[in-house]
Tab-separated table of C-alpha atoms in Angstrom:
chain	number	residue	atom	x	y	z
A	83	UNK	CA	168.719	67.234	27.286
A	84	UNK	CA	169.169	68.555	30.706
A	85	UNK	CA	168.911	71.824	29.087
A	86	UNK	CA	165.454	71.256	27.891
A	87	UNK	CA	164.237	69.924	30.948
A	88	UNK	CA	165.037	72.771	33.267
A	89	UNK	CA	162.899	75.023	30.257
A	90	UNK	CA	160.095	73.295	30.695
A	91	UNK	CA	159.830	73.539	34.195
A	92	UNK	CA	160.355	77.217	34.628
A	93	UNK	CA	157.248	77.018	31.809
A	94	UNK	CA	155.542	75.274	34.179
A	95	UNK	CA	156.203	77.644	37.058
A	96	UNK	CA	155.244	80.177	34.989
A	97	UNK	CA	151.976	78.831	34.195
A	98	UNK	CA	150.847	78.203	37.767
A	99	UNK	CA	152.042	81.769	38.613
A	100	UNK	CA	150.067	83.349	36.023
A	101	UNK	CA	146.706	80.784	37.175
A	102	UNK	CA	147.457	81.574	41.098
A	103	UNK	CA	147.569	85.635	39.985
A	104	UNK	CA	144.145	84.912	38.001
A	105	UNK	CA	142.616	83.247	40.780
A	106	UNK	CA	143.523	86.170	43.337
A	107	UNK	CA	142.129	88.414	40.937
A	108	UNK	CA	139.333	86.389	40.161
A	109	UNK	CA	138.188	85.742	44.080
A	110	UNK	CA	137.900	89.701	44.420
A	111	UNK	CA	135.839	90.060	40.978
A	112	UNK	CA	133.238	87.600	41.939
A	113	UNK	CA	133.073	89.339	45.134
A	114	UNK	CA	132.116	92.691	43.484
A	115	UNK	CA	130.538	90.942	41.077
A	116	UNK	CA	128.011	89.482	43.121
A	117	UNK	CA	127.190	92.879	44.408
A	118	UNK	CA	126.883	94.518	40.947
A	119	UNK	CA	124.767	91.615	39.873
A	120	UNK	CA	122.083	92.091	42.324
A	121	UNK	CA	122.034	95.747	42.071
A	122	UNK	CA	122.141	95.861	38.110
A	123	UNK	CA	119.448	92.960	38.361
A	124	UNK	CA	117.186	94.628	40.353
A	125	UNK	CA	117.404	98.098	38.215
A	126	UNK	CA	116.344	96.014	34.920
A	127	UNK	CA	113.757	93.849	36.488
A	128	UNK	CA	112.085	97.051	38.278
A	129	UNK	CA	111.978	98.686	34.588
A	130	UNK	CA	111.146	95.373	32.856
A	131	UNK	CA	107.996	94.875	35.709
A	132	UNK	CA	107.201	98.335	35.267
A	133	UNK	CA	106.920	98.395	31.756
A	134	UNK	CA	104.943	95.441	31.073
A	135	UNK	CA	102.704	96.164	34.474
A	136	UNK	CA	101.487	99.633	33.531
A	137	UNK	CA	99.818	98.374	29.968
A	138	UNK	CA	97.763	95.946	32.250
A	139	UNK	CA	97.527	98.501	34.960
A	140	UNK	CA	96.095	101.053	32.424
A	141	UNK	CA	93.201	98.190	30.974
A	142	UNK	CA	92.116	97.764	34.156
A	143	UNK	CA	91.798	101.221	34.999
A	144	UNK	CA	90.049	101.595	31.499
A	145	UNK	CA	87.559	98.701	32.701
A	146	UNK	CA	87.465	100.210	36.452
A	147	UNK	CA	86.034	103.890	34.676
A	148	UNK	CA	83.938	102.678	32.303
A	149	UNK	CA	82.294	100.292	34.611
A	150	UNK	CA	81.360	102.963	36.916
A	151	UNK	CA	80.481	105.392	34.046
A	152	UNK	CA	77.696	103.090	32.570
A	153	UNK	CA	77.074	100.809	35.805
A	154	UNK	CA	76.918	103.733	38.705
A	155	UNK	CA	75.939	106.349	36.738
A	156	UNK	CA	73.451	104.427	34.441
A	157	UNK	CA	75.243	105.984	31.155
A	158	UNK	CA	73.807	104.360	27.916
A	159	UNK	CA	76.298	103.455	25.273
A	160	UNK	CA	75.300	104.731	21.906
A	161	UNK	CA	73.204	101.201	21.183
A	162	UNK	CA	71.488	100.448	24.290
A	163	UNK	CA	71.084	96.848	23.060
A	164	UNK	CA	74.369	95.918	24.131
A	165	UNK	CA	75.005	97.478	27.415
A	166	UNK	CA	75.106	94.357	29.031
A	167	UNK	CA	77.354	93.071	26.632
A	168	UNK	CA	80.348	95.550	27.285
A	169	UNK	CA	79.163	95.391	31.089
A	170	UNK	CA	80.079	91.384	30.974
A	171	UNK	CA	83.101	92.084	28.509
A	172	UNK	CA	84.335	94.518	30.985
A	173	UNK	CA	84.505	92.165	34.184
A	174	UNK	CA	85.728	89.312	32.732
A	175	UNK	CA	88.843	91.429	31.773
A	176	UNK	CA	89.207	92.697	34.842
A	177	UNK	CA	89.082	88.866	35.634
A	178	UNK	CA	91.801	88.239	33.595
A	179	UNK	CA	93.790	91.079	35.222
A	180	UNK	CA	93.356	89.626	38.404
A	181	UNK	CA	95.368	86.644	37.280
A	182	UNK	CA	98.176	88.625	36.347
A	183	UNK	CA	101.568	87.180	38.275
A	184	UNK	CA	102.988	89.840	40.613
A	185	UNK	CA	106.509	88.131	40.386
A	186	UNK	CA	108.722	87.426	37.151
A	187	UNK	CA	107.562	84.016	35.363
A	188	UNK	CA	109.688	82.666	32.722
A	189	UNK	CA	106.586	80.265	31.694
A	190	UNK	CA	104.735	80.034	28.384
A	191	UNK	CA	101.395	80.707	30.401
A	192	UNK	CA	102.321	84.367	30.976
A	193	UNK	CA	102.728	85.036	27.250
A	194	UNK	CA	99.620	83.528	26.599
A	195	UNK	CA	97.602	85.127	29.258
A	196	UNK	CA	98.935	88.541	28.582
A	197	UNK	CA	98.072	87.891	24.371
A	198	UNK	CA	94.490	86.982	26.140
A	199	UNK	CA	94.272	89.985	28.008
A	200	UNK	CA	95.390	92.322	25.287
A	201	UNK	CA	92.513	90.866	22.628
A	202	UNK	CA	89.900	91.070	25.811
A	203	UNK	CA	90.764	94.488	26.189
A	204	UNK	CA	90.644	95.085	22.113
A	205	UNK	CA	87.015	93.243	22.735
A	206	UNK	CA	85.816	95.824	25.080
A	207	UNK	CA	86.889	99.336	23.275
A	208	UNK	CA	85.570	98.205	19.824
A	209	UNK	CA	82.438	97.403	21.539
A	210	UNK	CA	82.082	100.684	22.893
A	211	UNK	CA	83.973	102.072	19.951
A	212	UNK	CA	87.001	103.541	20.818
A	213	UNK	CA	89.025	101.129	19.562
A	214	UNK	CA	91.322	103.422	17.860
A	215	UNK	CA	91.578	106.486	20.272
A	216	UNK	CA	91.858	104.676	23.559
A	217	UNK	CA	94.641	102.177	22.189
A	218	UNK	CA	97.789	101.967	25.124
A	219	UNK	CA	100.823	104.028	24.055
A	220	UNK	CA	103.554	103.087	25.830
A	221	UNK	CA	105.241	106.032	28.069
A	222	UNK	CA	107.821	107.717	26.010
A	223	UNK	CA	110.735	109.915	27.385
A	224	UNK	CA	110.206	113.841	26.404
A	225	UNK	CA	114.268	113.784	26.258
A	226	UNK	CA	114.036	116.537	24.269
A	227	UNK	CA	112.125	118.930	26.604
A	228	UNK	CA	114.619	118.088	29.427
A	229	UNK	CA	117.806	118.813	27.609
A	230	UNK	CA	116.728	122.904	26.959
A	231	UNK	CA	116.501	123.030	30.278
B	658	UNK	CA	176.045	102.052	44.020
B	659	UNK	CA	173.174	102.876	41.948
B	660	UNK	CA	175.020	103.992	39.032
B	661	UNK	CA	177.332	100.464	39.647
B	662	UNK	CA	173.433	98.797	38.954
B	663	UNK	CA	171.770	100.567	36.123
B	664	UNK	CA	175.587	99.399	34.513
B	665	UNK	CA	175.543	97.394	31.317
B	666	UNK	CA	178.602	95.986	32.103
B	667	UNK	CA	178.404	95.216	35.932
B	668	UNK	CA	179.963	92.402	37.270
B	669	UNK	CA	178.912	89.057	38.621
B	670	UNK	CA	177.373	90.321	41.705
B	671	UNK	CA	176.033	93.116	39.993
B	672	UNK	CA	173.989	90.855	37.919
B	673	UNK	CA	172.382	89.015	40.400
B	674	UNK	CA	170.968	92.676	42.454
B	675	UNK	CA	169.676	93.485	38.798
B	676	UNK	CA	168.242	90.217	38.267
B	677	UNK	CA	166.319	90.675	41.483
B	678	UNK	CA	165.121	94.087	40.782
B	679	UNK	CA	163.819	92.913	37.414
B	680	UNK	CA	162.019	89.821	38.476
B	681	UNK	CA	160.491	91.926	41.192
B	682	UNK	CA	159.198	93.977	37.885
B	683	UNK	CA	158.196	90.993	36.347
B	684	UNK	CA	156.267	89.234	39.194
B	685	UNK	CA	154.102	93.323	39.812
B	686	UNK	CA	153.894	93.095	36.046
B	687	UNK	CA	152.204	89.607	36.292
B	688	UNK	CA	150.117	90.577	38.867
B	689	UNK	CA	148.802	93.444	37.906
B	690	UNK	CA	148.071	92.018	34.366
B	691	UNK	CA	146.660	88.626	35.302
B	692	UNK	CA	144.793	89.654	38.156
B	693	UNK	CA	142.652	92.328	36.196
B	694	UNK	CA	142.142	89.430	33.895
B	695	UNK	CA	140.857	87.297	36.647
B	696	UNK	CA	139.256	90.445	38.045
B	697	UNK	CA	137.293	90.634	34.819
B	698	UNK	CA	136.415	86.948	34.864
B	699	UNK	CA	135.431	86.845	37.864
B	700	UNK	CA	133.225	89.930	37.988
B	701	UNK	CA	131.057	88.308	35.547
B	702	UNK	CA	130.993	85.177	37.294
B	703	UNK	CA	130.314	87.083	40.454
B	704	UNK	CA	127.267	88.349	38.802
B	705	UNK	CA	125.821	85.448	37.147
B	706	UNK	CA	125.293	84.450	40.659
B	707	UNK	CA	122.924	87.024	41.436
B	708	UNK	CA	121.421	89.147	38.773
B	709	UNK	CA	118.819	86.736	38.283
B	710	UNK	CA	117.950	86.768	41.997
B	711	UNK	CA	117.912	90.834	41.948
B	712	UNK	CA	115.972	90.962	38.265
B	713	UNK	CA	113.346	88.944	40.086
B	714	UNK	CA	113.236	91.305	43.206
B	715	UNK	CA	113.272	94.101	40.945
B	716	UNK	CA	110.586	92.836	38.937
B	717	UNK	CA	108.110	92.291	41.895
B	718	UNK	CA	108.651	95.982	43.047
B	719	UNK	CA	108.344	97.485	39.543
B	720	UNK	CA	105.505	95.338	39.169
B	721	UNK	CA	103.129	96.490	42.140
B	722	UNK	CA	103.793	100.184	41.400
B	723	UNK	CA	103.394	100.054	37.269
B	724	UNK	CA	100.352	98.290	38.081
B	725	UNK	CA	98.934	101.475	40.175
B	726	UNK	CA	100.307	103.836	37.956
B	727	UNK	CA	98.827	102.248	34.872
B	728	UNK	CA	95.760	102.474	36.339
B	729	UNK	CA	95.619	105.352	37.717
B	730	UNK	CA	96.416	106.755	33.929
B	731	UNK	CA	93.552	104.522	32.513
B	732	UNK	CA	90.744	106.014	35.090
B	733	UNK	CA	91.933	109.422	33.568
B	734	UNK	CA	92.258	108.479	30.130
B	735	UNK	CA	88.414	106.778	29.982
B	736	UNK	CA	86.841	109.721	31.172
B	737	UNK	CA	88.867	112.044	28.801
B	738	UNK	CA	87.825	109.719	25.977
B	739	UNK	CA	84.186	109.594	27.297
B	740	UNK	CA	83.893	113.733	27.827
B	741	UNK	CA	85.263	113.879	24.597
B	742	UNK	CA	82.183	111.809	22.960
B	743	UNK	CA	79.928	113.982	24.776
B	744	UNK	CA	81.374	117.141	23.382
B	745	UNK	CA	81.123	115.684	20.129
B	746	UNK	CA	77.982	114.554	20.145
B	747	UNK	CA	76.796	117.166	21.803
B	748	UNK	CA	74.931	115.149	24.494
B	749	UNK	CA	73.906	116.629	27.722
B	750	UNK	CA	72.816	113.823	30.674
B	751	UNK	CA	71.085	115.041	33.557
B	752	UNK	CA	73.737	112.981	35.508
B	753	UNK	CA	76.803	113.283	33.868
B	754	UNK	CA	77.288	117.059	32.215
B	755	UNK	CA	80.762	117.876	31.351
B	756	UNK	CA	83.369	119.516	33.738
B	757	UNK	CA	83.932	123.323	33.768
B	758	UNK	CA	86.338	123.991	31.455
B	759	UNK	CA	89.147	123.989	34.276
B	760	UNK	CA	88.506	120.896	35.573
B	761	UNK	CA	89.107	119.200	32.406
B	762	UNK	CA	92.176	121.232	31.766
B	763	UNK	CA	93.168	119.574	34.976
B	764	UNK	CA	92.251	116.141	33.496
B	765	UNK	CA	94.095	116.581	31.002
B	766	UNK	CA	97.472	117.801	31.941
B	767	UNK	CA	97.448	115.241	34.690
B	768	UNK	CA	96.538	112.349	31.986
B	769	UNK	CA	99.450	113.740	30.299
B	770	UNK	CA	102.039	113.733	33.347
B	771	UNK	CA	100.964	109.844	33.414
B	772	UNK	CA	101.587	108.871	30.239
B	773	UNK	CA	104.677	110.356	30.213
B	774	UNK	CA	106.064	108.965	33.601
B	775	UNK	CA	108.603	106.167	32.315
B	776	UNK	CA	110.251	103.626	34.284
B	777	UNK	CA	113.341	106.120	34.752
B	778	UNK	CA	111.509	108.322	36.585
B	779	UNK	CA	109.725	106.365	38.839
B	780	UNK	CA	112.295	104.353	39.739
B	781	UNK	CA	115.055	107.431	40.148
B	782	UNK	CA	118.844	106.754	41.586
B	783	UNK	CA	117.863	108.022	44.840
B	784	UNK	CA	115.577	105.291	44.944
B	785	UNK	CA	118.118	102.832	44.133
B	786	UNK	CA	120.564	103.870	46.321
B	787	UNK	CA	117.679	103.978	49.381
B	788	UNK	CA	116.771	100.086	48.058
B	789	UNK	CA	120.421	99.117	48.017
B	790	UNK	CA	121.092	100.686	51.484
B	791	UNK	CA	118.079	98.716	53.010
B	792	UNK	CA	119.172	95.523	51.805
B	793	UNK	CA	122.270	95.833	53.058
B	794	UNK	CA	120.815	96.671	56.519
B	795	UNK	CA	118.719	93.433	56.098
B	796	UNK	CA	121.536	91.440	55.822
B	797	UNK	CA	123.623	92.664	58.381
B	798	UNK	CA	119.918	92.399	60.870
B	799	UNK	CA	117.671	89.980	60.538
B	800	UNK	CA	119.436	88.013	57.478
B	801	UNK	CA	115.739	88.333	55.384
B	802	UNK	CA	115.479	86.943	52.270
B	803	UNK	CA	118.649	88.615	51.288
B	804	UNK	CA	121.113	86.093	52.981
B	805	UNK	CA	124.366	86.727	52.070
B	806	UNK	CA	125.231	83.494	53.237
B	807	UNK	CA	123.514	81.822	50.381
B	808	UNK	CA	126.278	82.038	47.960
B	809	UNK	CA	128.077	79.915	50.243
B	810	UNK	CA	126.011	77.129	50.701
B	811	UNK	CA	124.098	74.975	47.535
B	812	UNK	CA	121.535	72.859	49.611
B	813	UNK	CA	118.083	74.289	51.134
B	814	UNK	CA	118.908	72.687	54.511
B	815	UNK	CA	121.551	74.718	54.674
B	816	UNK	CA	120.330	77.997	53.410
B	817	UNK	CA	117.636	77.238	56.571
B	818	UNK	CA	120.409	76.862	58.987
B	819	UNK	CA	122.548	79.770	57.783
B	820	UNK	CA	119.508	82.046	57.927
B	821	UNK	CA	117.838	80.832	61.116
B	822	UNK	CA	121.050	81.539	63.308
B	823	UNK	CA	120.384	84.719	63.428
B	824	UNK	CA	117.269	85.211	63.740
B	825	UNK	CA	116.795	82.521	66.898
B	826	UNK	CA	119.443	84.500	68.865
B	827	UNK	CA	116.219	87.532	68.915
B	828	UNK	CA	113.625	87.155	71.099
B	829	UNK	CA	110.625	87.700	69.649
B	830	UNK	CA	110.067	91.216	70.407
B	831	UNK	CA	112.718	92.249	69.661
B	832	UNK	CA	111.577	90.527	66.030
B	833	UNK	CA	108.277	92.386	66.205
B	834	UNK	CA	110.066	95.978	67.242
B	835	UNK	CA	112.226	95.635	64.050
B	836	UNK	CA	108.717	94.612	61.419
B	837	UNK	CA	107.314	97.804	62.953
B	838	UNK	CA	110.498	100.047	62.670
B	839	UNK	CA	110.598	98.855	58.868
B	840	UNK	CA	106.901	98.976	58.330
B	841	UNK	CA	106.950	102.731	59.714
B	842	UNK	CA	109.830	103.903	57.892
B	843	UNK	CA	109.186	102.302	54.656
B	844	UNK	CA	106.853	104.147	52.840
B	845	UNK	CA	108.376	107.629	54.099
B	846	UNK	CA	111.419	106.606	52.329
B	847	UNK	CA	110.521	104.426	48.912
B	848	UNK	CA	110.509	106.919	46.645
B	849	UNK	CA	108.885	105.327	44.033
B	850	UNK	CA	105.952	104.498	46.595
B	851	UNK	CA	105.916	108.053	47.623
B	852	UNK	CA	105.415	109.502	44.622
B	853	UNK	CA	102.757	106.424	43.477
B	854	UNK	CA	100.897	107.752	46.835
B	855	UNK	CA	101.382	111.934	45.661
B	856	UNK	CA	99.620	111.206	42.322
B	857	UNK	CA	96.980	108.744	43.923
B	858	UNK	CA	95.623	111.284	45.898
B	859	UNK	CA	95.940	114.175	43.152
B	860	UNK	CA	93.433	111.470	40.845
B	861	UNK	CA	90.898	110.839	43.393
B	862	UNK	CA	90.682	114.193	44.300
B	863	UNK	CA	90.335	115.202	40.810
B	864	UNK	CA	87.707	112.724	40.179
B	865	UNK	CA	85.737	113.557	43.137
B	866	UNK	CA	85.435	117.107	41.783
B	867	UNK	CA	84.021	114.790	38.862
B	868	UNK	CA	81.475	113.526	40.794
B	869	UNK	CA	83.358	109.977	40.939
B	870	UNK	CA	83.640	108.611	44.648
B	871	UNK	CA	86.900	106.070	43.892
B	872	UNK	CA	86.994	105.080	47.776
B	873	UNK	CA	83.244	103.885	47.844
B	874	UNK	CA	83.729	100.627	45.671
């Protein structure tokens, strides 16, 4: 009986030794942890923001151009009769870009305005017809070309 | 002696020096092995804590500059797309004739750079490491918005206090010295900025050869 007990104990010691050498460990980890987080955080939210910034970035340059194509330089689209149309098209896009959130927003609302602004923009270049040539292609990495270097 | 210790058959004393020796083993052993495990735990613990914070930081800076850059890239891609209907239709406007042929080569290649510039090579590690080096320097100065105190503390009222303490002890132009240091440094040094600002001007100037004024509206 007395045998048992003093088992049990050491198992207990044992325990709490392993938990103390956890904790130690642990206290350091969160430490560098904390400092990783940030770092690794920023690094994927700077991609993420770029990413998803330069498609809206590139319709409003697309409206910016084409604005001052047919507004400043009185350029006719090929039917005259709806000039105005793609002119008003146009701005309330750009409108649309100016409501774009500059900081990360984990909200329904952004989805929905950035499905908005992606059919406004679809709108506008199949009014002027370039629907198909002037679609946004996402930047992709010429891997390829670097690695003959 | 030591060949009296590493013996099987050592006596009474013996046993107890071993014993020693071994649970010395046994308690580096333990450490070692149970504080990498807590190590590990605690690393992702550690960042829970923040990577949310820096994804949201992150995501404000690669905001503002994919913003420019995508725009940038859609100025030049419009009026490739729009010489490119005038070539094919073969339209001449008094006001708007077509580039000389290097001038739109220019257009061109330049369109191309912009569509290929991903988020890896804006945002390069130099840049990183600048970015990481500044925050640190904003903690240890003016405690910014980058309090390293706030992992400490839960409540706003005390985020307010922790942050404050430092900056009362400045007087205020000593505050003011510091924004302009920053402000004057800054764009010198983001890299990502710098080379936004390099392409920015090779666009405009390209388009004012086009007979576009982009500073006018």
């Amino acid at each position: 009986m007395e045998q048992q007990l003093k088992t049990e104990l050491d198992l207990d010691d044992l325990v709490n030794l392993e938990s103390m050498f956890i904790e130690i460990g642990k206290e350091d980890g969160v430490k560098d942890g904390v400092k990783s987080g940030k770092l690794e955080g920023f690094i994927l939210g700077c991609e993420k923001g770029y990413e998803i910034s330069q498609e809206i970035g590139f319709y409003n340059g697309v409206a910016e151009m084409w604005l001052k194509i047919i507004v400043d330089k009185g350029w006719n689209t090929p039917k005259k009769s709806i000039n105005e149309r793609i002119v008003k098209q146009f701005i309330s896009l750009r409108e649309m870009i100016s409501l774009f959130p500059r900081e990360n927003q984990q909200n329904i609302e952004f989805v929905e305005l950035l499905d908005k602004i992606r059919s406004k923009y679809k709108v506008c270049t199949s009014l002027l017809g370039v629907v198909n040539s002037q679609k946004f292609k996402k930047a992709t990495t010429s891997t390829e070309e670097n690695d003959t270097y | 002696m030591i060949s009296e210790n590493d013996d099987v058959w050592a006596s009474v004393e013996d046993t107890s020096e071993y014993d020693r020796i071994m649970s010395l083993k046994e308690w580096d052993h333990m450490n070692r092995n149970f504080g990498n495990i807590g190590y590990r735990e605690g690393i992702i613990e550690g960042k829970d804590v923040t990577i949310q914070e820096g994804f949201n930081n992150g995501y404000v800076e690669g905001v503002n500059i994919g913003m420019e850059f995508g725009r940038l890239r859609g100025l030049l891609n419009t009026l490739l797309e729009f010489y490119n209907s005038l070539i094919n239709e073969n339209n001449n406007d008094d006001e708007l004739k077509l580039p000389n042929q290097t001038s739109f080569n220019k257009l061109k290649s330049l369109e191309d750079e912009l569509a290929n510039l991903t988020a890896d090579k804006v945002f390069t590690r130099d840049y990183f490491k600048f970015n990481q080096q500044e925050n640190l320097k904003k903690q240890n100065n003016a405690c910014k918005n980058d309090c390293s105190c706030l992992l400490d503390t839960n409540t706003e009222k005390e985020k307010d206090n922790c942050c404050n303490k430092n900056i009362v002890n400045e007087s205020n132009n000593e505050k003011i010295q510091k924004f302009n240091l920053e402000k004057t440094i800054e764009p010198n040094e983001n890299l990502a900025e710098k080379l936004l600002i390099e392409y920015k001007e090779k666009v405009y100037q390209l388009l004012d050869e086009l007979g576009f004024d982009m500073n006018s509206t």
